[in-house]
Each structure stands twice: as structure tokens, then as C-alpha cells.
XYZ file of C-alpha atoms in Angstrom:
725
model
C -0.088 -0.155 -0.230
C 1.189 3.491 -0.754
C 2.080 5.946 1.525
C -0.494 8.641 -0.567
C -3.693 5.622 0.223
C -1.928 5.056 4.158
C -2.845 8.422 4.758
C -5.500 8.952 3.487
C -6.904 6.116 4.655
C -7.996 4.955 0.917
C -7.770 1.158 2.772
C -10.223 -0.601 5.011
C -9.228 1.084 8.439
C -11.857 0.033 10.271
C -10.956 -3.603 10.810
C -8.404 -3.432 13.502
C -6.080 -6.529 11.981
C -5.764 -4.903 8.835
C -4.943 -1.124 10.501
C -2.054 -2.843 12.208
C -1.605 -5.131 9.503
C -0.765 -1.976 7.163
C 0.534 -0.143 9.889
C 3.407 -2.603 10.501
C 3.810 -2.788 7.019
C 4.483 0.392 6.465
C 7.554 3.175 6.187
C 5.906 5.366 8.364
C 7.908 7.062 11.110
C 6.957 6.710 14.987
C 4.914 10.232 15.191
C 2.625 9.795 11.637
C 2.066 6.596 13.433
C 0.260 8.104 16.162
C -1.311 10.703 13.851
C -3.555 7.869 12.313
C -4.122 5.826 15.496
C -5.776 9.028 16.958
C -7.677 9.901 13.517
C -9.421 6.898 13.430
C -9.816 6.459 16.925
C -11.214 9.916 16.541
C -13.305 9.133 12.849
C -14.603 5.675 14.868
C -16.015 7.709 17.797
C -17.586 9.976 15.398
C -19.111 7.561 13.181
C -20.486 6.149 16.694
C -21.858 9.006 17.995
C -23.637 10.099 14.706
C -25.299 6.791 15.068
C -26.508 7.625 19.236
C -27.356 10.684 18.195
C -28.937 10.940 14.003
C -30.640 13.835 14.712
C -28.569 15.904 16.871
C -24.805 16.026 17.433
C -23.376 17.628 20.185
C -20.738 17.204 18.761
C -20.484 20.087 16.294
C -20.103 18.024 13.415
C -18.911 19.532 10.125
C -20.136 17.410 7.035
C -18.376 20.471 4.783
C -14.341 20.394 6.800
C -12.420 18.766 4.148
C -10.623 17.175 7.587
C -13.493 15.384 8.675
C -14.498 14.535 5.092
C -15.176 10.717 5.060
C -16.053 8.162 1.847
C -19.623 8.234 1.846
C -20.399 4.038 0.813
C -22.728 3.351 -1.799
C -26.875 3.590 -0.933
C -27.509 -0.177 -0.848
C -28.515 -2.837 0.961
C -25.043 -5.091 1.148
C -23.414 -1.278 2.204
C -25.818 -0.658 4.865
C -25.821 -4.865 5.709
C -21.880 -4.382 6.009
C -21.580 -1.430 8.456
C -24.145 -2.495 10.631
C -21.553 -5.264 11.414
C -18.721 -2.632 11.022
C -21.106 -0.844 13.666
C -21.118 -4.394 16.081
C -17.682 -5.955 15.662
C -16.353 -2.200 16.488
C -19.073 -2.016 20.159
C -17.484 -5.333 20.609
C -13.549 -4.470 20.327
C -15.195 -1.550 22.698
C -12.215 -0.674 25.574
C -10.127 -3.283 23.958
C -7.587 -0.939 21.840
C -4.245 -0.443 22.641
C -3.878 2.819 21.367
C -4.818 4.722 23.534
C -8.338 5.771 25.021
C -7.340 10.057 23.719
C -9.561 11.412 21.137
C -9.461 14.296 19.223
C -13.188 16.097 18.033
C -14.275 18.408 16.150
C -15.598 21.872 17.501
C -13.968 23.955 20.693
C -13.832 22.115 24.132
C -15.287 24.497 26.666
C -12.339 26.895 27.786
C -14.847 26.836 31.128
C -13.639 23.176 31.690
C -10.049 23.333 31.723
C -10.204 27.051 33.283
C -12.010 25.168 36.470
C -10.028 22.070 35.921
C -6.611 24.716 35.923
C -8.092 26.338 39.331
C -8.709 23.238 40.971
C -5.232 22.582 40.520
C -3.999 25.737 41.895
C -5.657 25.069 45.168
C -4.536 21.621 45.558
C -1.318 22.975 45.126
C -1.798 25.075 47.332
C -3.621 24.275 50.287
C -1.168 22.167 52.394
C 0.229 25.492 52.689
C -2.563 27.673 53.677
C -1.628 28.733 57.110
C -3.512 32.243 59.179
C -3.949 32.234 63.131
C -7.252 31.210 64.402
C -8.351 31.721 67.881
C -11.109 29.595 69.061
C -13.020 30.367 72.571
C -13.289 26.840 74.654
C -16.538 25.493 75.915
C -18.254 23.778 79.109
C -17.369 20.750 76.810
C -14.576 21.233 74.872
C -12.782 22.491 78.165
C -13.486 18.871 79.649
C -10.541 17.512 77.039
C -8.607 20.754 75.740
C -6.232 23.285 77.639
C -7.503 26.738 77.195
C -5.233 29.740 77.712
C -7.014 32.688 78.504
C -10.190 30.807 77.611
C -8.756 30.347 74.162
C -7.123 28.196 72.242
C -4.861 29.044 68.995
C -4.084 26.720 65.415
C -2.081 28.283 62.187
C -2.497 25.269 60.719
C -5.918 23.656 60.399
C -8.795 25.654 60.790
C -8.297 27.738 57.810
C -7.798 25.261 55.730
C -10.875 23.171 56.452
C -12.430 26.766 55.784
C -10.690 26.900 52.714
C -11.708 23.290 51.842
C -15.380 25.072 52.536
C -15.538 27.655 50.398
C -13.986 25.545 47.319
C -16.159 23.537 47.485
C -19.517 25.662 47.430
C -17.375 27.583 44.598
C -17.724 24.147 42.486
C -21.373 23.462 43.250
C -22.096 26.589 41.983
C -20.573 26.190 39.512
C -21.975 22.846 38.281
C -24.866 23.810 39.187
C -25.373 26.967 36.447
C -23.375 24.898 33.876
C -25.972 22.020 34.644
C -29.330 24.090 34.443
C -28.376 27.002 32.679
C -25.256 25.980 29.883
C -24.743 22.185 29.477
C -28.237 21.040 27.501
C -26.340 21.336 24.658
C -23.033 19.476 25.924
C -23.505 15.137 26.277
C -20.969 14.355 27.119
C -20.747 15.098 30.673
C -18.678 12.368 32.547
C -20.920 12.367 36.082
C -23.737 11.222 33.596
C -21.604 8.761 31.933
C -23.274 5.533 33.074
C -20.127 3.837 34.084
C -19.856 7.188 36.983
C -23.352 6.041 38.982
C -21.356 3.586 41.250
C -19.411 6.720 42.174
C -21.979 9.179 42.282
C -24.538 6.816 44.499
C -21.598 5.636 46.702
C -20.431 9.033 47.391
C -23.975 10.701 47.962
C -24.391 7.727 50.095
C -21.824 8.049 52.252
C -22.731 12.184 52.645
C -25.753 10.894 53.200
C -25.012 8.815 56.179
C -22.656 11.580 57.158
C -25.142 14.283 57.471
C -27.636 12.335 59.734
C -25.230 11.693 61.966
C -24.653 15.059 62.620
C -28.627 15.288 63.130
C -28.791 12.404 65.804
C -25.621 13.566 66.925
C -26.064 14.918 70.817
C -22.494 17.820 70.735
C -23.731 19.300 67.594
C -21.796 22.320 68.422
C -18.990 20.127 67.335
C -20.183 18.801 64.392
C -19.707 21.883 61.605
C -16.069 22.739 61.257
C -14.921 19.876 63.799
C -13.309 19.600 67.556
C -10.161 22.237 67.849
C -6.545 20.429 67.276
C -9.211 18.336 64.431
C -10.629 21.367 62.838
C -12.544 17.953 60.126
C -16.245 18.206 60.860
C -19.167 17.636 58.571
C -18.035 20.234 56.051
C -14.915 19.494 55.660
C -16.202 16.029 54.636
C -18.383 17.117 52.189
C -16.126 18.874 51.028
C -14.131 16.298 50.268
C -16.167 14.608 48.761
C -17.325 16.970 46.024
C -13.712 17.994 45.298
C -13.410 14.242 44.042
C -17.057 14.047 42.055
C -15.640 17.742 40.486
C -11.818 16.017 39.342
C -14.333 13.496 37.959
C -15.939 16.128 36.044
C -13.693 18.448 34.927
C -10.192 16.588 34.577
C -11.521 14.678 30.870
C -9.122 16.633 28.323
C -5.543 16.326 27.735
C -4.754 19.799 28.664
C -6.340 19.663 32.333
C -4.767 15.830 32.912
C -1.148 17.881 31.953
C -1.729 21.005 34.029
C -3.210 18.600 37.424
C 0.709 16.451 36.746
C 2.595 19.673 36.773
C 0.377 20.438 39.390
C 0.905 17.310 41.851
C 5.229 17.276 40.936
C 5.262 21.266 42.206
C 3.463 21.224 45.381
C 5.404 17.918 46.252
C 8.684 19.838 44.963
C 8.043 22.259 47.251
C 7.093 20.504 50.341
C 9.994 18.434 49.845
C 12.084 22.064 50.266
C 10.973 23.385 52.901
C 11.081 19.807 54.204
C 14.711 20.380 53.835
C 14.735 23.391 54.853
C 12.712 22.941 58.679
C 15.158 20.234 59.082
C 18.243 22.370 58.203
C 16.632 25.248 61.384
C 15.135 27.179 58.963
C 11.162 26.154 59.790
C 8.742 28.437 56.738
C 6.606 30.065 59.009
C 10.128 31.462 60.722
C 10.647 33.663 57.317
C 10.169 36.867 57.550
C 7.786 36.684 54.545
C 5.591 33.476 55.142
C 5.112 35.106 59.263
C 3.834 38.336 57.296
C 1.135 35.615 55.514
C -0.019 33.564 58.808
C -0.099 35.749 61.287
C -2.290 39.468 62.348
C 0.338 42.642 63.091
C 0.415 41.863 66.639
C 1.386 38.238 66.456
C 3.200 38.667 63.766
C 7.000 37.480 66.067
C 4.849 35.114 67.769
C 4.963 33.353 64.113
C 7.924 33.913 63.354
C 8.888 31.929 66.394
C 6.883 28.921 65.987
C 8.651 25.483 65.944
C 7.806 22.235 66.261
C 8.162 20.735 69.817
C 10.467 17.704 68.479
C 12.794 17.485 65.983
C 10.020 16.392 63.405
C 9.530 18.185 60.327
C 5.997 18.196 59.278
C 6.141 21.892 57.766
C 2.368 23.439 57.765
C 0.737 20.078 58.209
C 0.332 20.376 61.879
C 1.601 17.240 62.325
C 4.735 14.655 61.327
C 2.773 11.877 60.832
C 0.435 13.396 58.561
C 3.459 14.880 56.781
C 4.289 11.392 56.201
C 1.142 10.259 54.599
C 1.140 13.115 52.696
C 5.189 11.765 51.566
C 3.069 8.118 51.203
C 0.553 9.433 48.587
C 2.627 12.196 46.948
C 5.900 9.789 46.047
C 3.977 7.486 43.617
C 2.445 9.780 41.525
C 5.417 12.058 41.243
C 8.058 9.050 40.706
C 5.410 7.076 38.126
C 5.195 11.091 36.159
C 9.159 11.650 36.377
C 9.888 8.400 34.638
C 7.060 8.273 32.089
C 7.409 12.389 31.214
C 9.225 12.448 27.389
C 9.659 16.080 28.451
C 12.661 16.943 29.845
C 11.540 19.235 32.230
C 8.884 17.405 33.870
C 10.423 14.265 33.681
C 14.122 15.969 35.873
C 11.387 17.585 38.887
C 9.074 14.782 38.717
C 11.826 12.560 39.653
C 13.836 15.089 42.097
C 10.047 15.710 43.672
C 9.833 11.743 44.461
C 13.493 11.691 45.579
C 13.350 14.584 47.893
C 9.313 13.766 49.041
C 11.361 10.437 50.253
C 13.686 12.237 51.880
C 10.727 14.342 53.712
C 9.338 10.543 55.248
C 12.281 10.304 56.499
C 12.736 13.886 58.147
C 9.228 13.727 59.460
C 9.774 10.277 61.738
C 6.792 9.143 60.419
C 7.167 5.360 60.062
C 3.710 5.407 58.579
C 5.506 7.525 55.783
C 8.747 5.810 55.554
C 6.920 2.344 55.241
C 4.900 4.019 52.531
C 6.912 5.431 50.564
C 9.244 2.270 50.632
C 5.694 -0.189 49.854
C 4.246 1.879 47.072
C 7.730 2.072 45.176
C 7.916 -1.741 45.342
C 4.768 -1.846 43.903
C 5.836 0.574 41.025
C 9.499 -1.390 40.972
C 7.149 -5.065 40.012
C 4.766 -3.252 37.904
C 7.060 -2.353 35.233
C 9.045 -4.835 35.337
C 5.266 -5.742 34.095
C 5.515 -3.525 31.587
C 8.832 -4.064 30.428
C 8.457 -7.694 30.031
C 5.641 -7.637 28.780
C 7.035 -4.568 25.544
C 4.300 -2.298 27.386
C 7.328 0.326 27.790
C 10.471 0.532 25.644
C 12.706 -1.334 26.766
C 16.175 0.102 26.505
C 15.211 3.573 27.832
C 13.592 2.000 30.402
C 16.756 0.095 31.978
C 18.372 2.854 31.426
C 15.831 5.273 33.429
C 15.680 2.720 36.113
C 19.309 2.162 36.751
C 19.690 5.680 36.395
C 17.502 6.222 38.961
C 18.259 3.449 41.637
C 21.638 4.102 41.203
C 21.127 7.863 41.784
C 18.813 7.363 45.179
C 21.239 4.170 46.255
C 24.151 7.111 46.283
C 21.862 9.665 47.617
C 20.905 7.293 50.496
C 24.493 5.753 50.898
C 25.997 9.899 51.627
C 23.220 11.020 53.858
C 23.368 7.477 55.768
C 26.942 7.305 56.105
C 28.057 11.300 56.137
C 25.279 13.075 58.203
C 24.890 11.810 61.860
C 21.449 13.123 61.817
C 19.489 12.261 59.217
C 21.899 8.642 59.993
C 20.055 8.571 63.930
C 17.065 9.533 62.272
C 16.752 7.307 59.726
C 17.677 4.684 62.068
C 14.892 5.185 64.713
C 12.103 5.924 61.838
C 12.738 1.947 60.557
C 13.526 0.469 64.191
C 9.954 2.198 65.185
C 7.761 -1.094 65.776
C 10.759 -3.314 65.269
C 11.849 -6.796 66.915
C 14.009 -5.064 68.884
C 11.772 -3.012 70.480
C 11.431 -3.727 74.671
C 8.380 -5.987 75.441
C 5.821 -5.625 77.576
C 6.950 -7.813 80.137
C 10.743 -6.175 80.118
C 9.472 -3.045 80.160
C 7.923 -3.460 83.461
C 10.139 -5.464 85.238
C 12.184 -2.217 84.555
C 9.369 0.225 86.261
C 8.831 -1.914 88.877
C 12.439 -0.882 90.538
C 10.595 2.299 90.956
C 7.174 2.520 90.400
C 4.433 1.057 91.705
C 3.167 -0.362 87.791
C -0.414 -0.381 88.028
C -2.137 -3.412 87.320
C -5.602 -2.719 87.771
C -7.897 0.407 90.330
C -11.205 -0.561 90.595
C -13.712 1.885 92.648
C -15.851 -0.793 95.471
C -17.959 1.005 97.561
C -15.656 3.516 100.098
C -12.521 1.459 98.912
C -9.872 2.267 95.434
C -8.073 -1.006 95.299
C -4.724 -0.823 93.230
C -3.284 -3.996 92.074
C 0.189 -4.087 90.671
C 2.152 -7.168 88.620
C 3.795 -8.175 91.331
C 0.644 -9.679 93.052
C 0.219 -7.527 95.752
C -2.639 -4.735 96.602
C -3.036 -1.965 98.095
C -6.656 -0.518 99.576
C -7.635 2.745 100.311
C -10.589 3.493 102.319
C -12.394 6.338 103.424
C -14.279 7.215 106.620
C -15.646 9.489 109.146
C -13.814 10.280 111.759
C -14.534 11.023 115.399
C -13.384 14.600 114.339
C -16.313 14.830 111.810
C -14.332 14.991 108.765
C -12.833 12.820 106.413
C -10.122 10.546 106.682
C -8.803 7.657 104.684
C -6.678 4.462 106.016
C -4.782 1.605 103.751
C -4.891 -2.516 103.284
C -1.683 -4.461 102.485
C -3.088 -7.841 100.089
C -4.097 -9.718 103.130
C -6.822 -7.512 104.053
C -4.371 -5.960 106.875
C -3.975 -2.562 108.310
C -0.745 -0.922 106.463
C 2.082 1.356 108.868
C 1.882 4.666 107.479
C 3.946 7.373 108.417
C 3.422 10.952 107.329
C 6.508 12.733 105.612
C 7.933 16.402 104.698
C 5.153 17.135 102.500
C 2.020 15.451 104.497
C 2.000 12.301 102.380
C 0.922 8.957 103.704
C 4.150 6.655 103.110
C 4.292 2.804 103.823
C 6.956 1.238 106.050
C 6.088 -2.077 103.766
C 8.732 -3.159 101.635
C 6.360 -3.825 98.781
C 5.100 -0.385 99.014
C 7.749 1.717 99.070
C 7.079 2.984 95.304
C 3.565 4.660 96.223
C 2.346 7.039 98.334
C -1.176 8.678 99.153
C -1.911 12.592 100.055
C -5.241 13.579 101.176
C -6.072 17.035 101.650
C -8.498 19.404 103.663
C -10.771 19.388 100.475
C -11.278 15.356 99.966
C -8.528 14.676 97.698
C -6.973 11.189 97.253
C -3.138 12.018 95.343
C -1.708 8.679 93.841
C 2.266 9.207 93.617
C 3.185 5.407 92.236
C 6.801 7.142 90.698
C 4.989 8.561 87.442
C 5.578 12.169 85.850
C 1.817 12.841 87.183
C -0.204 11.497 89.772
C -3.779 10.067 89.632
C -6.247 12.156 91.533
C -9.715 11.476 93.587
C -12.463 13.219 94.408
C -13.396 11.789 98.079
C -17.495 12.202 97.739
C -21.238 10.407 98.235
C -19.203 7.930 100.278
C -16.797 6.906 97.097
C -13.643 7.384 95.336
C -14.378 9.333 92.239
C -11.868 10.801 89.401
C -11.487 14.690 89.334
C -10.014 15.106 85.947
C -7.982 18.357 84.979
C -9.274 19.259 88.707
C -12.613 20.377 86.895
C -15.507 18.063 87.644
C -15.272 13.926 88.609
C -16.329 11.048 87.281
C -18.552 8.535 88.490
C -17.228 5.157 86.981
C -12.960 4.612 86.562
C -12.531 3.605 82.838
C -10.864 0.260 81.785
C -10.033 -1.294 78.439
C -13.201 -3.162 77.282
C -11.076 -3.606 73.292
C -10.226 -7.185 72.415
C -7.773 -9.632 73.636
C -5.684 -9.147 70.912
C -4.964 -5.596 70.977
C -4.699 -6.085 75.093
C -1.558 -8.517 74.980
C 0.968 -5.333 74.702
C -1.498 -1.702 74.001
C 1.847 0.241 73.586
C 2.856 -1.726 70.604
C 2.273 1.136 66.973
C 3.237 3.958 70.007
C 0.065 3.391 71.585
C -1.759 2.732 68.640
C -3.460 -1.196 69.844
C -4.660 1.014 73.098
C -6.819 3.384 71.225
C -7.507 0.937 68.455
C -8.765 -2.019 70.755
C -10.872 1.084 72.616
C -12.417 2.643 69.859
C -13.082 -1.090 68.654
C -15.000 -1.363 71.622
C -17.195 1.689 71.117
C -18.488 0.367 67.656
C -21.720 -1.465 68.804
C -23.357 1.766 69.806
C -22.229 3.207 66.035
C -23.842 0.357 63.150
C -26.307 2.923 61.737
C -25.117 5.990 62.451
C -22.276 7.102 63.853
C -21.773 10.007 66.439
C -21.305 12.442 64.592
C -18.418 14.091 62.864
C -15.970 16.058 65.358
C -17.339 13.759 68.724
C -14.832 11.173 68.621
C -12.820 12.243 71.436
C -16.725 12.883 73.393
C -17.192 8.524 73.848
C -14.218 7.778 74.531
C -13.185 6.097 77.065
C -11.052 8.709 78.527
C -8.653 8.510 81.610
C -8.147 4.689 81.881
C -5.473 4.982 84.407
C -4.040 2.178 83.914
C -3.370 2.167 80.031
C -2.687 4.707 80.086
C 0.111 4.114 82.851
C 1.213 1.217 80.282
C 1.189 3.129 77.128
C 2.213 6.893 78.446
C 3.449 6.930 81.308
C 1.401 9.157 82.283
C -2.308 9.369 83.494
C -3.773 12.747 82.058
C -3.306 12.025 78.231
C -6.496 13.178 76.009
C -6.746 10.358 72.766
C -8.768 13.063 70.327
C -8.468 10.980 67.534
C -8.312 6.933 66.613
C -5.358 7.187 64.570
C -6.957 5.110 62.310
C -8.561 6.452 58.681
C -11.389 3.339 58.972
C -11.990 3.881 62.704
C -12.934 7.372 62.440
C -15.272 6.763 59.926
C -16.847 4.071 61.598
C -17.359 6.018 64.607
C -18.124 9.541 63.244
C -20.911 8.389 60.893
C -22.007 3.930 61.561
C -20.345 1.875 60.303
C -22.468 1.372 57.220
C -20.678 4.651 55.780
C -18.044 2.921 56.552
C -18.937 -0.286 54.867
C -19.747 2.526 51.721
C -16.141 4.054 51.668
C -14.269 0.857 51.261
C -16.903 -0.560 48.542
C -15.862 2.839 46.640
C -12.590 2.445 47.882
C -12.934 -1.617 46.176
C -14.437 -0.656 42.804
C -11.752 2.020 42.246
C -8.824 -0.961 43.305
C -10.382 -3.459 40.994
C -10.768 -1.251 38.126
C -7.118 0.140 38.352
C -5.864 -3.409 38.342
C -7.856 -3.932 34.823
C -6.859 -0.908 33.778
C -3.716 -0.678 34.410
C -2.082 -4.058 35.237
C -4.239 -6.568 33.114
C -4.758 -4.617 30.350
C -3.319 -1.193 30.307
C -4.133 1.140 27.631
C -1.193 2.545 25.942
C -1.093 6.425 25.196
C 0.293 9.329 27.024
C -0.834 8.940 30.291
C -0.688 5.763 31.225
C 2.381 6.331 33.628
C 0.070 8.767 35.358
C -2.916 5.969 35.882
C -0.422 4.177 36.790
C 1.135 6.363 39.194
C -2.697 7.445 40.585
C -3.371 3.736 41.566
C -0.662 3.072 43.667
C -0.871 6.523 45.366
C -4.226 5.507 46.070
C -3.218 2.252 47.495
C -0.240 3.545 49.384
C -2.668 6.489 50.913
C -4.922 3.543 52.429
C -2.548 1.525 53.699
C -1.197 4.372 55.567
C -4.565 5.174 56.468
C -4.030 2.200 58.891
C -1.750 3.445 61.003
C -2.968 7.723 60.752
C -6.058 9.464 60.277
C -8.519 11.811 57.935
C -6.682 14.922 57.546
C -7.782 18.356 57.018
C -4.042 19.031 55.593
C -3.969 15.857 53.509
C -7.196 14.542 52.643
C -8.384 17.122 50.292
C -5.344 16.266 47.738
C -5.815 13.008 48.357
C -10.105 12.859 47.158
C -8.602 15.379 44.313
C -6.048 12.411 42.882
C -8.839 9.691 43.650
C -11.583 11.056 41.536
C -8.875 12.375 38.572
C -7.937 8.634 39.183
C -11.715 7.405 38.875
C -12.301 8.713 35.706
C -8.581 8.066 34.277
C -8.798 3.602 34.906
C -13.075 3.701 33.847
C -12.150 2.859 30.143
C -13.397 6.587 29.190
C -12.465 8.203 26.563
C -10.451 11.594 27.049
C -9.966 14.467 25.121
C -7.933 16.025 23.057
C -7.442 19.344 24.011
C -3.879 20.100 23.307
């Protein structure tokens, strides 16, 4: 076949095998072959559109345009029958074309759609760094759990991010409603109207409905809308995530928007990497004059410049180093895939630099979850790329060179930092060994503490008595009684129920002569408060009233009962595992019986968690005063906030994406310019889901995840990507 016939489509180009053979036998360049494939896909798409919209062409097809002119068959019965068979063949082969899903169409793709997508890219790129001082007044409820200074608690990094998300969600809703009711009636190809988009629409709507119902039914409605202090992920924030998710599906269906998405993700990741290194070197972002002016009013400028982490862990503007670690795990596979797969030299260099930088950031954050998610996602990327290489999905020689170079640079960089930078080596060792087998066992820890602590095993109320047991089998009982003088007093008994000999030291504390109780002493004040010193930094405090010792919390109020651990025995074996997460997870699971249909409402976790479980707190944190305000698990947080059913809905949404992604990325990968983008998003979602086991959903990272998730859902669903470049 000569070159002119091939370029003019003067052959049976509708048949896939004939078309492939013609390309194979031709002497066309790779660029010309790519253009022919795109043109064939465009023509097939146009024929399908004309068949489906016989009297209404929403793609502005023009028969007089020479560029789109196609040879018309003779109008006879034989030709008509052949066309019908061709259409059936194309429908049966739909979605199986290996040459990509990019479609060129006649007519301008609405500029407003690409503009909205651009705004979403800018919003997501700057959101992690949005900060401004917010002073939250305390209430009777929140003061039970948090410490307020002069009646206020100051937040720098969370509230304004949630406010930003809510405003963005409102704007996106407004734009979509205007398009839907006043503009888009002539444009039928709206992604959210597609049949394969019904599943995310239904699941997202159901999840939102359960969130709203749980909020309405919540006992503490003042915490629902914007969330509780030090967290600020309320009902409005989570609904904002879902709107961002749907908007990403709806507006990122063209090549220009997807290219902007790629650049936005690389730039924000590169910025986070630079800021992390700056903070590690002693120059945190907020200490710069420019940033301090941005995040604080004039009278608080110096306060902003003095902000710093209470530990050596890097967190930038993410409030907590664990949340920065989650961000690292989310962005590493995406930027790595974009860098490896891009033919644009600038994007390749910046993408790989961002990936390497954010991997270093995971180490600097001292977040085990972040580092493990980076390592795990890197392993998954390597396995999938190895599959691509074996199949010939990617060009083997350039891919091999790229992998070897990237691995060599990463290995050399890590070797240099670990061997020649003492601070980095120490940080890396701490992160890697956190939770490893080298950690002290529970029994070893208790034995070590027993040297100078009364290691509490159980504490319970028994009428006017308070009974304390330790792990050595010793018991001390405190009994309150009314003395002859008419005031309340206390007396003490040993394991056998015999009175204990006591003496009063200089601090007016009761101490024991019995060697079994040398590590504990008691003080009973004139206000009927019992202070128990078991050798820890802080004392247990009880108020004796109504002939009963009641926990006296924060010097504010009393509790009728002492909370005890009621979770699964599996976690009880080592409550301090995963930096105390076993204790929190087990206690949270014990709450789920009351959260089957609906939850407690957004922001209400802290009010329902069994706080002041003294035995568990002393074992895990060595203090009885710790307040648990988050579950350290995304999935448990969803179950408590909006119910177990809503968790099932969320898992179904995530699971459906994984199934679609597995098919589109691994089983039948589509070969076009966005192959690596799909792969990067697929692995990023997996990484975030994994790190969600040990970290919460937070307004610093979750909007970015839902944005990526929305773009990914459309891209792995086999939908056409419109050529707008």
C-alpha cells in the first residue's frame, strides 16, 4: 500500500487487524503512525456519535469540513449490512484498542471546563501550605478535654485549611449547578452523566447522607460542622472532600487538564521537599519574614516567627509529622511515575527530583507510616514496571537505562546521607526500627519500671474503697471513712487485708514501711482529694464524695466510674504497640456496637472515647492525664463519625477503584501518553489506604487525596480523554 492511500485512509481502516498490518508494513515514522491511530479513533468515535445522535450532533460535526470528510459508501442493501456488521464489531472491540483512549473531536472543548480544572489544580497545590492564626474560644464541653489559655486555644495550620476547602466546595457546586441547568444542555458528554459513573455517584451520595444523618443525631452538635479543636475535620470539611472528588471526575477528562494536574502535583511535592529540608536545617517555613506576615496579624508577627516543632520531627505546615508522612506516602509514587513516564525533559527531571525529595521528607518526618508507605509504594511501582518491561508495554532499553540511573542516584544519595550525616543517620535508624523486634517487650518494660514504680495492673472502686493491684501480685486498698472529729479520713490495707503501717513525710504524704509499697504514697487533702503517686511524672487524683472515690479530671469535674479497657484481647497483649495505637484501636473498636447504623457525628470522637483509663494510660504513655482525641486510623474514624455502614460504603468505593485500576493498569494497560499517570495514581491511592491504617484522615492531606482519587477514577474507568492540546 502506497503512502498516499495510507494517509488518506483509502483502505479498510475500520478493521483493527487490517489497520495494524498496514501500519506494520508501512515506512511511516512513529509520529505519523501515532497521528494515524488518533485519527482512526476520532473517526470511529464520530461514527458512533452520529449513530447514537442521529438528529442531534452534540460534537458540532460539520459535513463541509474537509478535515473530517470521510468516504461515503454506496447506498444499497449490501453496504448497509456491512456497516451494521462493522458497528457490531467495533462495539465488541470497544475498550480493547491498545492505542489509547485519547480522542480528537471537531469543535472547541468548552474553555470554562479547562479553567475550572486549572483552578482546582492551583487550589490543591497551595492547600497544604495555607495557614493563618485562628483563636478558638473554649466551651464547657471542649474545656473538659483540652487546655485553653485565657479561654482560647490557638490554631495555625488546620482551621483555615478546612475553611478553604469549604469555600472551594461551595464554588465548585455553584459552577456545576450553573453548567447543569443553564449551559450544558447542548453538551451531552458530561462525565458524571456516564453510566459507568453511577457507582461513584451513588456511593458518594450515600456516604454524604450517612454523614449528615449522624451529624443531625449527634448529642454534641456544636462540634459537628467544623469539627473539634486540634483536628478541624467536621461535616462541612468531609462533604467538601466528596465534592472535590466528584468535581475531579467531571472536569479532568481532557489532555490539557491532565497535563496541568501532573504539573501541579509535581510542583507541590517539590515545594514540600524543599520546605522539609529547610525545616530540618533549622529554617522552618513560618520563620521566614514573608510567611510570618502571611499567617499572622500584625500584633502576632513575632509569635508566628517563633513557631517551631516541639520535637525534631519535620512537619512544615501539616500540624503533625505523621500527617506530613502521609503526604509523602501519597505523593511519592505519583511523582515518580510521572517523572519516569514523561517525554518532557523538564517534567522528567522535576518529577524524579520531587519523588526523591519527598522520600527524604518521609525520613525527616520521623513517621514510620510515611516511610513504610514510600518504601511499599516504590516496591509496587517496581513490580508493575517490571511487568510492563517484560510485556513490552514500555520501551525496554530507555526504561532500563532510566531505572538503573534512578536507582543509582537514590542508592548513592541514601548511602551518602546515612554514612556522612550523623543527624540523618540517627533519624533514619529511629524510623526504621520503630515498632521492630528490637523494641523492649512488655514484660521487660514492666520489670524495669518496677524498680521505682508501683506498676498498676488494675484499679477499681469498691464502695468507699479504692483498690490498686500491681503486676507483682501486691494490693493496696484505700478506704475513706468519717473520723471522730467529723471530717473525712483515709486508712490503708495490704494484700491480705491487714492495716498498713504508715508515716507522714515532709510533703504530708502517707508512706508505707512495708517494702512491697515503697514506690507508692498517698496524700489526702482537706478538700477530700486523694493524690496517688505511683512513681510516674503525674499523680492520679480522686475526689471523695458520696462515700466514693471518683476520678477528678483536669481539676474541673468528677467521673462516676473509672474507665477500663474493654477492647479485643488481641490488642491487650501489648497496648503500647505501634506507639500506643493498639490501646486506641482496641478501645475504639469497643465503641462500634453503638455505631452500626449511624455514627456519633463528625468531631465527636473525643467525647465518646473512654478517656482516663488510668491502667492503660500509665502502661502506654506513663501518664494518667493523656486525652485521646483521634483514633489514629482512618477507617475506625469513619465508623465512629458516621457509622459502620458508611465505612462499608467507603470501602466499597475504594475497592471498586482498586478493581478498575487493576484491570486498567496491570491486566489490560492502555498505551497512551497517560499510561504512567494512571499507574502513579493507582499506586498512590493504595499507599494512602495503607497509611490510613495507622493515621487519621486530616484536612492537611485528605483534600489532596480525594482530588487525586477523583482524577484517577475517571482515568481508570475506560472513558475517552478529549484531545485539547
